[in-house]
């Protein structure tokens, strides 16, 4: 466009800028798209990067008709202040400062002008704060006085000044460590605290006189920022706590921000025994609760009210929850009145405390998850506090006989409230860790445990709270759960959601009762759930109930270990569920089976009373019938579970027989495939055949993972064939890439072939990491492995190289240590230079290769360092180059390499001088 060409030419000149032309370019940037927008953006970026562009800012701010252009000008000015301010002459700095202040006063002179230019004024405030950070206090010692005095001249100026002080507080106290040097940050903090009296006096005057709603709002918001850092004397040696709690909570417009201020006060860490401070806090709390009680009643259904409330009312309830939690966690000891006969002078405090706890219980029932998490944080802390008073499990038989007079006064104070809390926790119990079926980057369908999500964190916090609640009164917890279960059975509260939550809650308290109580409770729960399963019609209902039964029994291994017949019944029931095609049931059956197998594995390999052989043998005899309806990922879980059971067999010959029996089915298919491939390897170009190989390998990995070193016999049976398949598929992948280029790697068959290679490497990595027989690995595993894998890695195109080769080598080096030193030259010759060539172009390409390569370097340096000392200087230079390249990365494991080499340096003799010379030259 002609305008853009004209602008490009005009902006490149160093004379006065054509502001009208700038406005047109900014308008194109904001309103157009495609090529014109990109060109306009390029012109604006070039103008912003011009070293003298800041000299044109005043003209843009003065004459531009667009706020967007003015905003752009302020961005230029902000960058100059941040990066070049100290290099500007003092007269120019003073001129910029005066100009910004005058423009701000102009824009904040009247309410209407201020509202029209809100965004622009905020940017100006940010620019001024950047100047203040540079010049205050040395070059602008009167800044605080200036801003306080100007606040007295005009209401809107005062509001904007409060915003400036709030921004400055954020920049110095909240984000100072990110954008200031430590010394500068400390200096500004001291200066702000030292001159805060003027600001504090201004804030108090405004709050006492209440000139207008908007000014009070701005002052309260600014004060809330200050309360995180101001010296505690301003809070506890003035009347600010009473001023806030007594005057502003009754007015709806100020409630939220006032509660936020009171929350900050509640969180102040007071390092003094001055009783007047505690008196102020208690008085503040009691006044606050009095005002809140005039707005909210303990009889109110807050959950229902919150659902239909306005945004402002919801913020109020949320802010109230935050205040209550903050005060209770920091100062609950000040408001707990534990005497049975309450003294008159403490009655108001006790009433305020009771009201606060009741309101917090009501807020806990609100469905909004963020509000619930705030409350949960408090309940988790409080129940832990009460538990620690007397941390032991009380047998229920004795518990009922104990006099409540012997109960600790704090526990007695909260007894009724904790009973109500148990009901809430049980009815709202979060979902435990779950397993998802996902497709990975290689197109394989795999099972993946969901970890570290908000829901898992929520479950863990709720479980912890419920565990403490059960320790505090297991009879009450049991009663609440059995009542909820009865409501499910009689249909009063039956729903899938309610049943799931109840069963998750039942499962979460495993181990909190003495064994006798746990047995009685669990038998009751299982009996009622089985009865519910019989009672309900419809496959969906039965599937949900069955899944919950499986989940509950899987959570109570102590009970299962003590009752073999019940354990056997449960396992057989799980095998039945493995044929149930309803969504989720088979997954739950497999997950429960592996959970039980890990916790009760010894019971399956011994002959139980009234049995004629171990149950594991019976299981393996019926293996085909058990797993015939499971998907491949589910079969892998099953094999891992049985592997755990087999690992418990201490008789080596019996264990080997069990492994062979377990692997019979995959071995039969494997032998058929290998027989066909030995006649004609083109069968490994059939996609379904390659998928079968991949599935067999995954089954081997699953079993090896749990069986460990005893898997050696099975691996020995298939090892040579594994390496043959690896070589054949490597050749086929290389041929495909040679023929079709890198696009061949996107082909589904080629991707599956590579997945097979990767799984072979994973199987070998798993076995080696779990096997302590260094002689076996060195003599039987390493020679054929290096022959097949290292040459393939070296000759392949970079995109087809398997990063798992590098991680396998790291595991080998770590396991064998110095025994592998004779093989280090072969390793370096095969993978070193070709890997370096892949990752030395930038810091991002081939991320998995990069990580695994540096981990290999680390393991070699740690385990085989003497080998490097005997290298020819040219080869050593290559290693040093890699180490120097490693130093330039920010990865933690790469930094460890540097650390380790530094430690080695101290122990090196003089004959290694050339090594360190090379290293330092490289650096």
PDB file of N, CA, C and O in Angstrom, residues 355-420:
ATOM      1  N   UNK A 355     -19.626 -19.204  65.327  1.00  0.00           N
ATOM      2  CA  UNK A 355     -20.273 -18.716  64.102  1.00  0.00           C
ATOM      3  C   UNK A 355     -19.335 -18.903  62.901  1.00  0.00           C
ATOM      4  O   UNK A 355     -19.764 -19.344  61.823  1.00  0.00           O
ATOM      5  N   UNK A 356     -18.039 -18.587  63.094  1.00  0.00           N
ATOM      6  CA  UNK A 356     -17.064 -18.709  62.002  1.00  0.00           C
ATOM      7  C   UNK A 356     -16.952 -20.153  61.517  1.00  0.00           C
ATOM      8  O   UNK A 356     -16.940 -20.421  60.304  1.00  0.00           O
ATOM      9  N   UNK A 357     -16.883 -21.109  62.452  1.00  0.00           N
ATOM     10  CA  UNK A 357     -16.754 -22.513  62.078  1.00  0.00           C
ATOM     11  C   UNK A 357     -18.011 -22.991  61.350  1.00  0.00           C
ATOM     12  O   UNK A 357     -17.928 -23.712  60.331  1.00  0.00           O
ATOM     13  N   UNK A 358     -19.178 -22.580  61.850  1.00  0.00           N
ATOM     14  CA  UNK A 358     -20.434 -22.990  61.207  1.00  0.00           C
ATOM     15  C   UNK A 358     -20.555 -22.415  59.790  1.00  0.00           C
ATOM     16  O   UNK A 358     -20.975 -23.117  58.864  1.00  0.00           O
ATOM     17  N   UNK A 359     -20.170 -21.152  59.634  1.00  0.00           N
ATOM     18  CA  UNK A 359     -20.221 -20.533  58.304  1.00  0.00           C
ATOM     19  C   UNK A 359     -19.216 -21.202  57.366  1.00  0.00           C
ATOM     20  O   UNK A 359     -19.504 -21.456  56.182  1.00  0.00           O
ATOM     21  N   UNK A 360     -18.031 -21.532  57.878  1.00  0.00           N
ATOM     22  CA  UNK A 360     -17.039 -22.207  57.032  1.00  0.00           C
ATOM     23  C   UNK A 360     -17.539 -23.582  56.598  1.00  0.00           C
ATOM     24  O   UNK A 360     -17.299 -24.008  55.458  1.00  0.00           O
ATOM     25  N   UNK A 361     -18.248 -24.283  57.478  1.00  0.00           N
ATOM     26  CA  UNK A 361     -18.851 -25.568  57.098  1.00  0.00           C
ATOM     27  C   UNK A 361     -19.881 -25.381  55.991  1.00  0.00           C
ATOM     28  O   UNK A 361     -19.959 -26.185  55.058  1.00  0.00           O
ATOM     29  N   UNK A 362     -20.665 -24.297  56.094  1.00  0.00           N
ATOM     30  CA  UNK A 362     -21.671 -24.000  55.060  1.00  0.00           C
ATOM     31  C   UNK A 362     -20.994 -23.689  53.727  1.00  0.00           C
ATOM     32  O   UNK A 362     -21.425 -24.148  52.671  1.00  0.00           O
ATOM     33  N   UNK A 363     -19.919 -22.910  53.787  1.00  0.00           N
ATOM     34  CA  UNK A 363     -19.195 -22.551  52.554  1.00  0.00           C
ATOM     35  C   UNK A 363     -18.556 -23.792  51.931  1.00  0.00           C
ATOM     36  O   UNK A 363     -18.466 -23.917  50.707  1.00  0.00           O
ATOM     37  N   UNK A 364     -18.120 -24.734  52.765  1.00  0.00           N
ATOM     38  CA  UNK A 364     -17.490 -25.971  52.278  1.00  0.00           C
ATOM     39  C   UNK A 364     -18.440 -26.780  51.403  1.00  0.00           C
ATOM     40  O   UNK A 364     -17.996 -27.556  50.547  1.00  0.00           O
ATOM     41  N   UNK A 365     -19.738 -26.590  51.588  1.00  0.00           N
ATOM     42  CA  UNK A 365     -20.722 -27.348  50.812  1.00  0.00           C
ATOM     43  C   UNK A 365     -21.007 -26.733  49.439  1.00  0.00           C
ATOM     44  O   UNK A 365     -21.724 -27.302  48.627  1.00  0.00           O
ATOM     45  N   UNK A 366     -20.421 -25.556  49.174  1.00  0.00           N
ATOM     46  CA  UNK A 366     -20.613 -24.898  47.869  1.00  0.00           C
ATOM     47  C   UNK A 366     -19.917 -25.716  46.783  1.00  0.00           C
ATOM     48  O   UNK A 366     -18.800 -26.190  46.965  1.00  0.00           O
ATOM     49  N   UNK A 367     -20.573 -25.865  45.651  1.00  0.00           N
ATOM     50  CA  UNK A 367     -20.048 -26.706  44.567  1.00  0.00           C
ATOM     51  C   UNK A 367     -18.811 -26.117  43.901  1.00  0.00           C
ATOM     52  O   UNK A 367     -17.990 -26.851  43.364  1.00  0.00           O
ATOM     53  N   UNK A 368     -18.678 -24.795  43.889  1.00  0.00           N
ATOM     54  CA  UNK A 368     -17.541 -24.144  43.232  1.00  0.00           C
ATOM     55  C   UNK A 368     -16.230 -24.711  43.779  1.00  0.00           C
ATOM     56  O   UNK A 368     -15.930 -24.600  44.964  1.00  0.00           O
ATOM     57  N   UNK A 369     -15.417 -25.299  42.882  1.00  0.00           N
ATOM     58  CA  UNK A 369     -14.257 -26.074  43.318  1.00  0.00           C
ATOM     59  C   UNK A 369     -13.175 -25.214  43.964  1.00  0.00           C
ATOM     60  O   UNK A 369     -12.548 -25.625  44.947  1.00  0.00           O
ATOM     61  N   UNK A 370     -12.942 -24.001  43.444  1.00  0.00           N
ATOM     62  CA  UNK A 370     -11.885 -23.166  44.017  1.00  0.00           C
ATOM     63  C   UNK A 370     -12.220 -22.747  45.447  1.00  0.00           C
ATOM     64  O   UNK A 370     -11.339 -22.667  46.305  1.00  0.00           O
ATOM     65  N   UNK A 371     -13.503 -22.467  45.693  1.00  0.00           N
ATOM     66  CA  UNK A 371     -13.941 -22.117  47.051  1.00  0.00           C
ATOM     67  C   UNK A 371     -13.767 -23.328  47.966  1.00  0.00           C
ATOM     68  O   UNK A 371     -13.279 -23.215  49.098  1.00  0.00           O
ATOM     69  N   UNK A 372     -14.147 -24.496  47.471  1.00  0.00           N
ATOM     70  CA  UNK A 372     -14.030 -25.728  48.259  1.00  0.00           C
ATOM     71  C   UNK A 372     -12.573 -26.007  48.629  1.00  0.00           C
ATOM     72  O   UNK A 372     -12.265 -26.403  49.754  1.00  0.00           O
ATOM     73  N   UNK A 373     -11.650 -25.797  47.675  1.00  0.00           N
ATOM     74  CA  UNK A 373     -10.228 -26.053  47.940  1.00  0.00           C
ATOM     75  C   UNK A 373      -9.694 -25.158  49.058  1.00  0.00           C
ATOM     76  O   UNK A 373      -8.865 -25.588  49.870  1.00  0.00           O
ATOM     77  N   UNK A 374     -10.160 -23.902  49.082  1.00  0.00           N
ATOM     78  CA  UNK A 374      -9.744 -22.980  50.140  1.00  0.00           C
ATOM     79  C   UNK A 374     -10.171 -23.520  51.498  1.00  0.00           C
ATOM     80  O   UNK A 374      -9.390 -23.569  52.452  1.00  0.00           O
ATOM     81  N   UNK A 375     -11.434 -23.948  51.578  1.00  0.00           N
ATOM     82  CA  UNK A 375     -11.956 -24.497  52.841  1.00  0.00           C
ATOM     83  C   UNK A 375     -11.241 -25.793  53.221  1.00  0.00           C
ATOM     84  O   UNK A 375     -10.886 -26.012  54.389  1.00  0.00           O
ATOM     85  N   UNK A 376     -11.022 -26.649  52.226  1.00  0.00           N
ATOM     86  CA  UNK A 376     -10.369 -27.935  52.473  1.00  0.00           C
ATOM     87  C   UNK A 376      -8.988 -27.738  53.079  1.00  0.00           C
ATOM     88  O   UNK A 376      -8.573 -28.498  53.971  1.00  0.00           O
ATOM     89  N   UNK A 377      -8.280 -26.726  52.615  1.00  0.00           N
ATOM     90  CA  UNK A 377      -6.949 -26.429  53.148  1.00  0.00           C
ATOM     91  C   UNK A 377      -7.010 -26.203  54.658  1.00  0.00           C
ATOM     92  O   UNK A 377      -6.166 -26.689  55.415  1.00  0.00           O
ATOM     93  N   UNK A 378      -8.040 -25.495  55.097  1.00  0.00           N
ATOM     94  CA  UNK A 378      -8.210 -25.220  56.527  1.00  0.00           C
ATOM     95  C   UNK A 378      -8.570 -26.488  57.293  1.00  0.00           C
ATOM     96  O   UNK A 378      -7.999 -26.769  58.350  1.00  0.00           O
ATOM     97  N   UNK A 379      -9.510 -27.272  56.757  1.00  0.00           N
ATOM     98  CA  UNK A 379      -9.951 -28.483  57.465  1.00  0.00           C
ATOM     99  C   UNK A 379      -8.821 -29.504  57.570  1.00  0.00           C
ATOM    100  O   UNK A 379      -8.674 -30.174  58.595  1.00  0.00           O
ATOM    101  N   UNK A 380      -8.028 -29.605  56.524  1.00  0.00           N
ATOM    102  CA  UNK A 380      -6.895 -30.535  56.548  1.00  0.00           C
ATOM    103  C   UNK A 380      -5.914 -30.122  57.646  1.00  0.00           C
ATOM    104  O   UNK A 380      -5.425 -30.965  58.416  1.00  0.00           O
ATOM    105  N   UNK A 381      -5.650 -28.819  57.742  1.00  0.00           N
ATOM    106  CA  UNK A 381      -4.735 -28.309  58.766  1.00  0.00           C
ATOM    107  C   UNK A 381      -5.313 -28.515  60.160  1.00  0.00           C
ATOM    108  O   UNK A 381      -4.621 -28.982  61.067  1.00  0.00           O
ATOM    109  N   UNK A 382      -6.602 -28.180  60.343  1.00  0.00           N
ATOM    110  CA  UNK A 382      -7.211 -28.243  61.669  1.00  0.00           C
ATOM    111  C   UNK A 382      -7.309 -29.681  62.178  1.00  0.00           C
ATOM    112  O   UNK A 382      -6.985 -29.969  63.339  1.00  0.00           O
ATOM    113  N   UNK A 383      -7.734 -30.607  61.304  1.00  0.00           N
ATOM    114  CA  UNK A 383      -7.851 -32.011  61.739  1.00  0.00           C
ATOM    115  C   UNK A 383      -6.479 -32.589  62.077  1.00  0.00           C
ATOM    116  O   UNK A 383      -6.352 -33.387  63.019  1.00  0.00           O
ATOM    117  N   UNK A 384      -5.445 -32.189  61.324  1.00  0.00           N
ATOM    118  CA  UNK A 384      -4.083 -32.643  61.643  1.00  0.00           C
ATOM    119  C   UNK A 384      -3.658 -32.113  63.007  1.00  0.00           C
ATOM    120  O   UNK A 384      -3.047 -32.837  63.810  1.00  0.00           O
ATOM    121  N   UNK A 385      -3.981 -30.841  63.291  1.00  0.00           N
ATOM    122  CA  UNK A 385      -3.659 -30.238  64.592  1.00  0.00           C
ATOM    123  C   UNK A 385      -4.322 -31.003  65.733  1.00  0.00           C
ATOM    124  O   UNK A 385      -3.698 -31.325  66.735  1.00  0.00           O
ATOM    125  N   UNK A 386      -5.596 -31.307  65.558  1.00  0.00           N
ATOM    126  CA  UNK A 386      -6.345 -32.003  66.609  1.00  0.00           C
ATOM    127  C   UNK A 386      -5.853 -33.438  66.773  1.00  0.00           C
ATOM    128  O   UNK A 386      -5.821 -33.967  67.892  1.00  0.00           O
ATOM    129  N   UNK A 387      -5.465 -34.070  65.677  1.00  0.00           N
ATOM    130  CA  UNK A 387      -4.945 -35.441  65.745  1.00  0.00           C
ATOM    131  C   UNK A 387      -3.629 -35.485  66.516  1.00  0.00           C
ATOM    132  O   UNK A 387      -3.394 -36.390  67.324  1.00  0.00           O
ATOM    133  N   UNK A 388      -2.775 -34.497  66.290  1.00  0.00           N
ATOM    134  CA  UNK A 388      -1.443 -34.499  66.911  1.00  0.00           C
ATOM    135  C   UNK A 388      -1.502 -34.311  68.430  1.00  0.00           C
ATOM    136  O   UNK A 388      -0.532 -34.584  69.119  1.00  0.00           O
ATOM    137  N   UNK A 389      -2.632 -33.859  68.940  1.00  0.00           N
ATOM    138  CA  UNK A 389      -2.780 -33.731  70.394  1.00  0.00           C
ATOM    139  C   UNK A 389      -2.612 -35.096  71.055  1.00  0.00           C
ATOM    140  O   UNK A 389      -2.005 -35.238  72.107  1.00  0.00           O
ATOM    141  N   UNK A 390      -3.164 -36.149  70.387  1.00  0.00           N
ATOM    142  CA  UNK A 390      -3.085 -37.503  70.936  1.00  0.00           C
ATOM    143  C   UNK A 390      -3.106 -38.492  69.777  1.00  0.00           C
ATOM    144  O   UNK A 390      -4.142 -39.066  69.446  1.00  0.00           O
ATOM    145  N   UNK A 391      -1.950 -38.660  69.099  1.00  0.00           N
ATOM    146  CA  UNK A 391      -1.929 -39.415  67.841  1.00  0.00           C
ATOM    147  C   UNK A 391      -1.894 -40.931  68.000  1.00  0.00           C
ATOM    148  O   UNK A 391      -0.866 -41.560  67.868  1.00  0.00           O
ATOM    149  N   UNK A 392      -3.022 -41.526  68.322  1.00  0.00           N
ATOM    150  CA  UNK A 392      -3.099 -42.986  68.318  1.00  0.00           C
ATOM    151  C   UNK A 392      -4.522 -43.393  67.997  1.00  0.00           C
ATOM    152  O   UNK A 392      -5.469 -42.635  68.159  1.00  0.00           O
ATOM    153  N   UNK A 393      -4.681 -44.628  67.506  1.00  0.00           N
ATOM    154  CA  UNK A 393      -6.005 -45.131  67.146  1.00  0.00           C
ATOM    155  C   UNK A 393      -6.678 -45.674  68.389  1.00  0.00           C
ATOM    156  O   UNK A 393      -6.110 -46.509  69.096  1.00  0.00           O
ATOM    157  N   UNK A 394      -7.869 -45.234  68.637  1.00  0.00           N
ATOM    158  CA  UNK A 394      -8.597 -45.687  69.820  1.00  0.00           C
ATOM    159  C   UNK A 394      -9.495 -46.857  69.454  1.00  0.00           C
ATOM    160  O   UNK A 394     -10.335 -46.732  68.571  1.00  0.00           O
ATOM    161  N   UNK A 395      -9.342 -48.057  70.049  1.00  0.00           N
ATOM    162  CA  UNK A 395     -10.243 -49.168  69.741  1.00  0.00           C
ATOM    163  C   UNK A 395     -11.687 -48.772  69.998  1.00  0.00           C
ATOM    164  O   UNK A 395     -12.007 -48.178  71.022  1.00  0.00           O
ATOM    165  N   UNK A 396     -12.557 -49.088  69.054  1.00  0.00           N
ATOM    166  CA  UNK A 396     -13.943 -48.639  69.150  1.00  0.00           C
ATOM    167  C   UNK A 396     -14.643 -49.219  70.372  1.00  0.00           C
ATOM    168  O   UNK A 396     -15.505 -48.601  70.959  1.00  0.00           O
ATOM    169  N   UNK A 397     -14.268 -50.445  70.759  1.00  0.00           N
ATOM    170  CA  UNK A 397     -14.918 -51.080  71.900  1.00  0.00           C
ATOM    171  C   UNK A 397     -14.664 -50.290  73.178  1.00  0.00           C
ATOM    172  O   UNK A 397     -15.511 -50.194  74.057  1.00  0.00           O
ATOM    173  N   UNK A 398     -13.449 -49.716  73.268  1.00  0.00           N
ATOM    174  CA  UNK A 398     -13.126 -48.908  74.434  1.00  0.00           C
ATOM    175  C   UNK A 398     -13.657 -47.490  74.274  1.00  0.00           C
ATOM    176  O   UNK A 398     -14.036 -46.839  75.231  1.00  0.00           O
ATOM    177  N   UNK A 399     -13.687 -47.046  73.004  1.00  0.00           N
ATOM    178  CA  UNK A 399     -14.027 -45.652  72.735  1.00  0.00           C
ATOM    179  C   UNK A 399     -15.417 -45.309  73.269  1.00  0.00           C
ATOM    180  O   UNK A 399     -15.639 -44.278  73.868  1.00  0.00           O
ATOM    181  N   UNK A 400     -16.344 -46.228  73.046  1.00  0.00           N
ATOM    182  CA  UNK A 400     -17.707 -45.960  73.478  1.00  0.00           C
ATOM    183  C   UNK A 400     -17.823 -45.912  74.985  1.00  0.00           C
ATOM    184  O   UNK A 400     -18.734 -45.294  75.532  1.00  0.00           O
ATOM    185  N   UNK A 401     -16.907 -46.581  75.691  1.00  0.00           N
ATOM    186  CA  UNK A 401     -16.970 -46.640  77.155  1.00  0.00           C
ATOM    187  C   UNK A 401     -16.263 -45.450  77.799  1.00  0.00           C
ATOM    188  O   UNK A 401     -16.420 -45.179  78.981  1.00  0.00           O
ATOM    189  N   UNK A 402     -15.483 -44.748  77.003  1.00  0.00           N
ATOM    190  CA  UNK A 402     -14.695 -43.654  77.573  1.00  0.00           C
ATOM    191  C   UNK A 402     -15.588 -42.475  77.916  1.00  0.00           C
ATOM    192  O   UNK A 402     -16.500 -42.132  77.180  1.00  0.00           O
ATOM    193  N   UNK A 403     -15.315 -41.860  78.993  1.00  0.00           N
ATOM    194  CA  UNK A 403     -16.069 -40.670  79.393  1.00  0.00           C
ATOM    195  C   UNK A 403     -15.624 -39.499  78.533  1.00  0.00           C
ATOM    196  O   UNK A 403     -14.443 -39.300  78.280  1.00  0.00           O
ATOM    197  N   UNK A 404     -16.590 -38.730  78.062  1.00  0.00           N
ATOM    198  CA  UNK A 404     -16.234 -37.563  77.251  1.00  0.00           C
ATOM    199  C   UNK A 404     -15.458 -36.537  78.048  1.00  0.00           C
ATOM    200  O   UNK A 404     -14.817 -35.660  77.492  1.00  0.00           O
ATOM    201  N   UNK A 405     -15.507 -36.654  79.389  1.00  0.00           N
ATOM    202  CA  UNK A 405     -14.742 -35.730  80.223  1.00  0.00           C
ATOM    203  C   UNK A 405     -13.244 -35.909  80.023  1.00  0.00           C
ATOM    204  O   UNK A 405     -12.463 -34.992  80.265  1.00  0.00           O
ATOM    205  N   UNK A 406     -12.833 -37.124  79.606  1.00  0.00           N
ATOM    206  CA  UNK A 406     -11.406 -37.386  79.407  1.00  0.00           C
ATOM    207  C   UNK A 406     -10.941 -36.920  78.031  1.00  0.00           C
ATOM    208  O   UNK A 406      -9.760 -36.943  77.732  1.00  0.00           O
ATOM    209  N   UNK A 407     -11.868 -36.521  77.195  1.00  0.00           N
ATOM    210  CA  UNK A 407     -11.520 -36.047  75.862  1.00  0.00           C
ATOM    211  C   UNK A 407     -10.816 -34.697  75.981  1.00  0.00           C
ATOM    212  O   UNK A 407     -11.168 -33.862  76.824  1.00  0.00           O
ATOM    213  N   UNK A 408      -9.822 -34.470  75.141  1.00  0.00           N
ATOM    214  CA  UNK A 408      -9.084 -33.213  75.177  1.00  0.00           C
ATOM    215  C   UNK A 408     -10.045 -32.041  74.914  1.00  0.00           C
ATOM    216  O   UNK A 408     -10.909 -32.130  74.040  1.00  0.00           O
ATOM    217  N   UNK A 409      -9.908 -30.940  75.668  1.00  0.00           N
ATOM    218  CA  UNK A 409     -10.849 -29.812  75.513  1.00  0.00           C
ATOM    219  C   UNK A 409     -10.960 -29.289  74.079  1.00  0.00           C
ATOM    220  O   UNK A 409     -12.063 -28.942  73.631  1.00  0.00           O
ATOM    221  N   UNK A 410      -9.837 -29.238  73.340  1.00  0.00           N
ATOM    222  CA  UNK A 410      -9.904 -28.745  71.955  1.00  0.00           C
ATOM    223  C   UNK A 410     -10.708 -29.692  71.090  1.00  0.00           C
ATOM    224  O   UNK A 410     -11.490 -29.273  70.241  1.00  0.00           O
ATOM    225  N   UNK A 411     -10.507 -30.996  71.281  1.00  0.00           N
ATOM    226  CA  UNK A 411     -11.289 -31.974  70.509  1.00  0.00           C
ATOM    227  C   UNK A 411     -12.763 -31.876  70.866  1.00  0.00           C
ATOM    228  O   UNK A 411     -13.630 -31.987  69.993  1.00  0.00           O
ATOM    229  N   UNK A 412     -13.052 -31.677  72.134  1.00  0.00           N
ATOM    230  CA  UNK A 412     -14.445 -31.565  72.566  1.00  0.00           C
ATOM    231  C   UNK A 412     -15.104 -30.338  71.929  1.00  0.00           C
ATOM    232  O   UNK A 412     -16.263 -30.370  71.524  1.00  0.00           O
ATOM    233  N   UNK A 413     -14.321 -29.252  71.818  1.00  0.00           N
ATOM    234  CA  UNK A 413     -14.829 -28.010  71.231  1.00  0.00           C
ATOM    235  C   UNK A 413     -15.301 -28.219  69.794  1.00  0.00           C
ATOM    236  O   UNK A 413     -16.310 -27.644  69.358  1.00  0.00           O
ATOM    237  N   UNK A 414     -14.591 -29.062  69.053  1.00  0.00           N
ATOM    238  CA  UNK A 414     -14.882 -29.219  67.620  1.00  0.00           C
ATOM    239  C   UNK A 414     -15.689 -30.480  67.306  1.00  0.00           C
ATOM    240  O   UNK A 414     -15.962 -30.738  66.124  1.00  0.00           O
ATOM    241  N   UNK A 415     -16.058 -31.281  68.318  1.00  0.00           N
ATOM    242  CA  UNK A 415     -16.631 -32.604  68.044  1.00  0.00           C
ATOM    243  C   UNK A 415     -17.835 -32.541  67.092  1.00  0.00           C
ATOM    244  O   UNK A 415     -17.888 -33.244  66.091  1.00  0.00           O
ATOM    245  N   UNK A 416     -18.796 -31.692  67.392  1.00  0.00           N
ATOM    246  CA  UNK A 416     -20.008 -31.613  66.570  1.00  0.00           C
ATOM    247  C   UNK A 416     -19.693 -31.108  65.169  1.00  0.00           C
ATOM    248  O   UNK A 416     -20.259 -31.588  64.183  1.00  0.00           O
ATOM    249  N   UNK A 417     -18.805 -30.128  65.083  1.00  0.00           N
ATOM    250  CA  UNK A 417     -18.472 -29.559  63.777  1.00  0.00           C
ATOM    251  C   UNK A 417     -17.747 -30.593  62.901  1.00  0.00           C
ATOM    252  O   UNK A 417     -17.985 -30.674  61.686  1.00  0.00           O
ATOM    253  N   UNK A 418     -16.876 -31.387  63.493  1.00  0.00           N
ATOM    254  CA  UNK A 418     -16.151 -32.400  62.724  1.00  0.00           C
ATOM    255  C   UNK A 418     -17.089 -33.506  62.255  1.00  0.00           C
ATOM    256  O   UNK A 418     -16.884 -34.095  61.190  1.00  0.00           O
ATOM    257  N   UNK A 419     -18.135 -33.767  63.020  1.00  0.00           N
ATOM    258  CA  UNK A 419     -19.123 -34.757  62.594  1.00  0.00           C
ATOM    259  C   UNK A 419     -19.825 -34.284  61.322  1.00  0.00           C
ATOM    260  O   UNK A 419     -20.014 -35.051  60.371  1.00  0.00           O
ATOM    261  N   UNK A 420     -20.186 -33.003  61.304  1.00  0.00           N
ATOM    262  CA  UNK A 420     -20.807 -32.425  60.095  1.00  0.00           C
ATOM    263  C   UNK A 420     -19.813 -32.419  58.930  1.00  0.00           C
ATOM    264  O   UNK A 420     -20.175 -32.669  57.775  1.00  0.00           O
TER     265      UNK A 420
END
